Amino acid sequence: MLLGPALFVSAALFTLGVFGVLLRRNAIVIFMCVELMLNAVNLTFVALAQRLGVAGQLFVFFVMAVAAAEAAVGLAIILAIYRHRGTVNLQNINLLKG
Amino acid sequence: MSWTLIIFWAFAGLAIASALCCITRRSPVASALWLVVTLFSLAALFVLLDAQFIAVLQVLVYAGAIMVLFLFVIMLLNLGRQGPTDVKGPLGVGVAALLGGVLLFQLWILRHVAPPDAIQLPPSSMARLQQEQGLVGAIARPLFDTYLIPFEITSLLLLAALVGAVVLAKRKL
Amino acid sequence: MSASALQLLWLVPALPLAGFVLNGALALWRPNAKAAVSTIGVGALVLAFAAATAAVAEFARLHQAAPLVFRYWEWMPVGDLRLDFALQFDQLSAVMALVVTGVGALIHLFSVGYMHEDAGYARYFAYLNLFVFFMLMLVLGASFPVMFVGWEGVGLCSYLLIGFWFTEQINADAGKKAFIVNRIGDSGFLIAMFLIFRATGALDFGPVFGRAQAVFPAAGTTITAVTLLLFLGCAGKSAQIPLYTWLPDAMQGPTPVSALIHAATMVTAGVYLVARCNVLFALSPLGSAAVAGVGALTALFAATIALKQWDIKRVLAYSTISQLGYMFLGVGTGAYAAGIFHLVTHAFFKALLFLGSGSVIQALHHAYHATHSHDDAQDMRNMGGLRRYLPWTATLMWIATLAIAGIPPLSGFFSKDAILGAAFALATAEPIWYVYWAMGVAAALLTAFYMTRLMLYTFHGPTRTGEQERQHLHEAPWVMTGPLLVLGLLSLSGGLLNLPELMGGGAFLHHWLEPVTALADRMRPAVELSRVVEWALLSGAVGVAALGIFGAVRLLKPEALLPARLAPPETGLGRLLWKKWYVDELYDAIIVRPLQWLAREVLWKSIDARLVDGLIVNGSATASRALGWLGSRLQTGEVGFYVVLFVVGVLLLVGGAVR
C-alpha cells in the first residue's frame, strides 16, 4: 500500500540527484548527489521487497557495500586530484582528452 | 488517512526538502549535513517499509561511516569556508533543468506501465517472513545461503577498495 | 583383373596428380635430380596408362551400356543443387582416357630427351603431369562442373607451358593471349552451364541428358542458346573461328608441349564436349549446323594460311586448327564416332608430326648452338635435305604426312573419309551440308599440299643449314625416336580401329560408341548412301589427296629456296596468306585497341581515377575525417560536459525502454 508513494519519493530523489550532478561543479558535492541517487534506488528496492520477498533488501545490502567502496576510492581520487591540481572544481579539471 | 501514511509523507517530505537543500547549498559542509538529514529520513521510510535491519544499516553505514568520510575529506581539503559558488551559470541550470524534467517525465510515464505478474504477492509477505524468522534472520538466512558467493565477493570488493584508497591517497608509497 | 580395375579408376587421374606433387616438390628443392624427375614424370603416365587400359578392358568385358558413375565425396551441396565429386566411365571417356594417357606417356618419354638440358626440367614435368591430371578430370568428370575444373585446369597448364620460357617477352605474351582468348570461350561454357541448370535443375551428365528431351523443345530458343554457348567454349578451347588466333602463338612453348597439349589432347576437348553433349546438339539443328559450318570453314581457312607459313611449327599449328575443324564438321554432322575417330588418329599423326619437328628443331638448335649462330632453328628456309641427317625422323614424318593427307591405308584416310562421307550423306537431307562437304574436300586438297610442302622443304632438296653447321646435325637419341616409332606404327594402323563396313571392316569404334550416341542418333534423319556413291567418294578423296601431294611435288622448287636471312619478302596473295589474312591485325584494330582505349581513357582515367579514387575512396576518407573532426570537438576534456552527455545518453536509453 506504500509502494506507490515510495516509488514516487524514489523518483523525486533520483531526479534531484541527477539535477544536482548536472548543476554543481564541486566534485565532492557531485559525489554526494551520486550517493543521493543510490539511496533513491535503495528506496525502490526496499519498497518492492515488501511484496517481492527478501531479495530486494539483500540488494540494498550489496548496494551499500558498493557505495562504501566507491566512496572510499572516489574520495581518495578526489584527494589525489586536489593534491595535483589544487582544486576540486570540475571546471579546472580538463585533462580527460587525448 | 492512516497514521502510517501521515508519518510516511512527513519523512518523505523531509527527505525531498533536505535533498533539495543538499544540492543547492553553496557550502559543501552544508550540503553534506543536509544529505545526512535525507539519509536519516530514508532510514525512517525503510522502517515503515518493513526493512528495519536495512534502516539500521542505513544509519550506521551511510549516515555514520560514509558521510563522516565525506566531511573528513571536506575538512582535509579545507573546503569548509564560504567560497565562490560552484553552481553553473544560467545555461548550465537550463540544461540541468531540461534533462531533469525529461527524466521526471519519463519516470512519470512509467507509472502507467502494468506491473509484472510477480508483484501480485500479498502485501504483507515481508512482514510475515520477519515474524517467522526474526528481523535479522529474514535477511541473514538468504545472505549466507543463496547469496553466499556474492556476499563473499563483497569482501573482496571492500578489500580492493581499501587497498585502492590507500594507494591513491598516500603521497608516496 | 577383377572388377577392382574399375574400382581403381580414381588412380588414373590420381597418378599424374601425385607426379605433379612430387615433381613440383623436386622442382622447388632438388631441381637437378633429373633421373628422379624422369622416373616420376614418365612413370606416373605409364602407370596411369596401364590403369586406364585395365579399366577399359574391364569395362569392355562388362558389356555395359549405361555409364558407370563413381561418387567420391560431396563437393558442393547448395540448396537444391547437390554436386558430388564424381567420375564417369563410359565408352567415350574410355577412348579419351586411353588417348590422353597413351599419347601422353609417349610424349613424356620424348620430353626426357628433348628437355634434358633445360634448367627447368623438373618444373616442366610437374606442369606436364598436372596437365594430364586436369585433362583426365575433363574427360572422366561426371558432371559439367567437374568437367569445367578440368577444362580450366588444362587452360592453366597450357598457359604455364606456353610461357614456360617466360623470361622472353614474346613467350609470356603468347601465354597470356592463349589464356585470355580461352577465357572468352569459357564465359560461353559457364553461361551455357547456368542455362542448363535452370532448365533441367541438374548438372550431372546423367540427369541432364536424361531430361533434355523433356525440358527442351526441339529446335527451341533455349537449347539453341545452350548449344551455341557451349560451342563458343569449344571454339576457344579447340581454336576454331573466331577464337583460333591463340593456337599458332602457343607454339612458343616447348615442342612436346605443342604436341601433347596443342595438338593431341587439350585442343580436342571441344570435340569431346560436343560429343559428350550429343543429345543437346541433336535437339538443336541450328546449333549443330553452326558447329559443322564453323568447323568446315575453319578447316579450309586454316589450311590456306598453312600454305605460306615458314615456321615449321606454325604450319603444324594451322594444320591442327584445320584438322580440328574437320572434327567439328564430323560431330556437327552427327557423325560423333567419325569425329572421335578423327580425334584419335589425329592425336597419333599430329603428335608424331610435332615430335618429329621437335627432333628436327633440336638437331638444328644443337648445330646452331655449336657454331654460335643466331639463325632461326624453326624456319624451314634454314632446313632442307635433312633426310640425310635424320633418316628415322624423315621416314616417320612421311608416314604421318601421308596419314594426314588421307592416303590409304593409313589412319587419316579412314577418319577423314568417315567425316566427309557423313557430311555428304546428311547433305541428301539438308543441302547446306553440300557446301560443308565441298569445303572439307578443298581443305583436304590443301592439307595434302602444305604437308608435302613442309616435308619437301624440310627433308629434301639441298641443305640450306650452312656449311659449318652440317657436321653437327645428327639423329635424336632413342628416347626421342622410340616414341616416334610407336606413334608411326599407330599412324599406320590406326585405321583398323574403325575399318568401314564398306571394306569388310567391323567399324569397331562406331559400334563401341553407339551406347553413348544412341539417343542422339535416333533424333537425326536416317540417311543412307548407296555403295556406289560411297566408293565414288572414297576414290574421290584419294584422288584429291594424291592431287595435292603431286601438285606440291611438281609446283614447289626446294632447290630455288633461299635461307631465311636472304629470302625476299612475299608479295600478292602469298603475302596475304603469310600474314594469316591479317586476322591478328584485324582483331587488334577492332577489338584490342578499342578495348584498350576504353580501359585507359574511360575505365581508368575517368571511372577509376576520378570516380572511384576521387569520389569514393578519397571522398569517404574525407567524409570520415570530417566526422572524426566533429567527434573530436565533443571531447573537450571537461568532466562536467561529459556528465551532461552521459545523462543525455542515459535518458535516450531510458526513453527507448519507456516508450
PDB file of N, CA and C in Angstrom, chain C residues 92 96 212 272 286 329 357 410 442 463 620:
ATOM      1  N   LEU C  92      32.927 -43.305 -74.391  1.00  0.00           N
ATOM      2  CA  LEU C  92      33.625 -42.103 -74.857  1.00  0.00           C
ATOM      3  C   LEU C  92      34.788 -41.753 -73.934  1.00  0.00           C
ATOM      4  N   MET C  96      38.876 -41.478 -74.728  1.00  0.00           N
ATOM      5  CA  MET C  96      39.659 -40.275 -74.428  1.00  0.00           C
ATOM      6  C   MET C  96      40.743 -40.562 -73.395  1.00  0.00           C
ATOM      7  N   ALA C 212      16.834 -33.906 -70.963  1.00  0.00           N
ATOM      8  CA  ALA C 212      16.960 -32.891 -72.013  1.00  0.00           C
ATOM      9  C   ALA C 212      15.769 -32.912 -72.956  1.00  0.00           C
ATOM     10  N   TYR C 272      35.399 -33.271 -77.741  1.00  0.00           N
ATOM     11  CA  TYR C 272      34.875 -34.176 -76.726  1.00  0.00           C
ATOM     12  C   TYR C 272      33.598 -33.610 -76.117  1.00  0.00           C
ATOM     13  N   LEU C 286      20.036 -25.995 -85.499  1.00  0.00           N
ATOM     14  CA  LEU C 286      20.797 -24.787 -85.789  1.00  0.00           C
ATOM     15  C   LEU C 286      22.175 -24.850 -85.126  1.00  0.00           C
ATOM     16  N   LEU C 329      33.314 -30.559 -87.931  1.00  0.00           N
ATOM     17  CA  LEU C 329      32.415 -30.896 -89.031  1.00  0.00           C
ATOM     18  C   LEU C 329      31.783 -32.258 -88.765  1.00  0.00           C
ATOM     19  N   SER C 357      58.985 -32.722 -85.718  1.00  0.00           N
ATOM     20  CA  SER C 357      59.503 -31.369 -85.913  1.00  0.00           C
ATOM     21  C   SER C 357      60.365 -30.978 -84.731  1.00  0.00           C
ATOM     22  N   LEU C 410      46.504 -45.593 -94.590  1.00  0.00           N
ATOM     23  CA  LEU C 410      46.924 -45.002 -93.316  1.00  0.00           C
ATOM     24  C   LEU C 410      45.712 -44.474 -92.554  1.00  0.00           C
ATOM     25  N   ALA C 442      37.999 -29.359-100.255  1.00  0.00           N
ATOM     26  CA  ALA C 442      39.017 -28.367-100.630  1.00  0.00           C
ATOM     27  C   ALA C 442      40.114 -28.325 -99.575  1.00  0.00           C
ATOM     28  N   THR C 463      70.710 -28.821 -98.704  1.00  0.00           N
ATOM     29  CA  THR C 463      70.757 -28.399 -97.304  1.00  0.00           C
ATOM     30  C   THR C 463      71.096 -26.924 -97.241  1.00  0.00           C
ATOM     31  N   SER C 620      35.235   9.146 -49.233  1.00  0.00           N
ATOM     32  CA  SER C 620      34.837   8.548 -47.958  1.00  0.00           C
ATOM     33  C   SER C 620      35.872   8.850 -46.883  1.00  0.00           C
TER      34      SER C 620
END
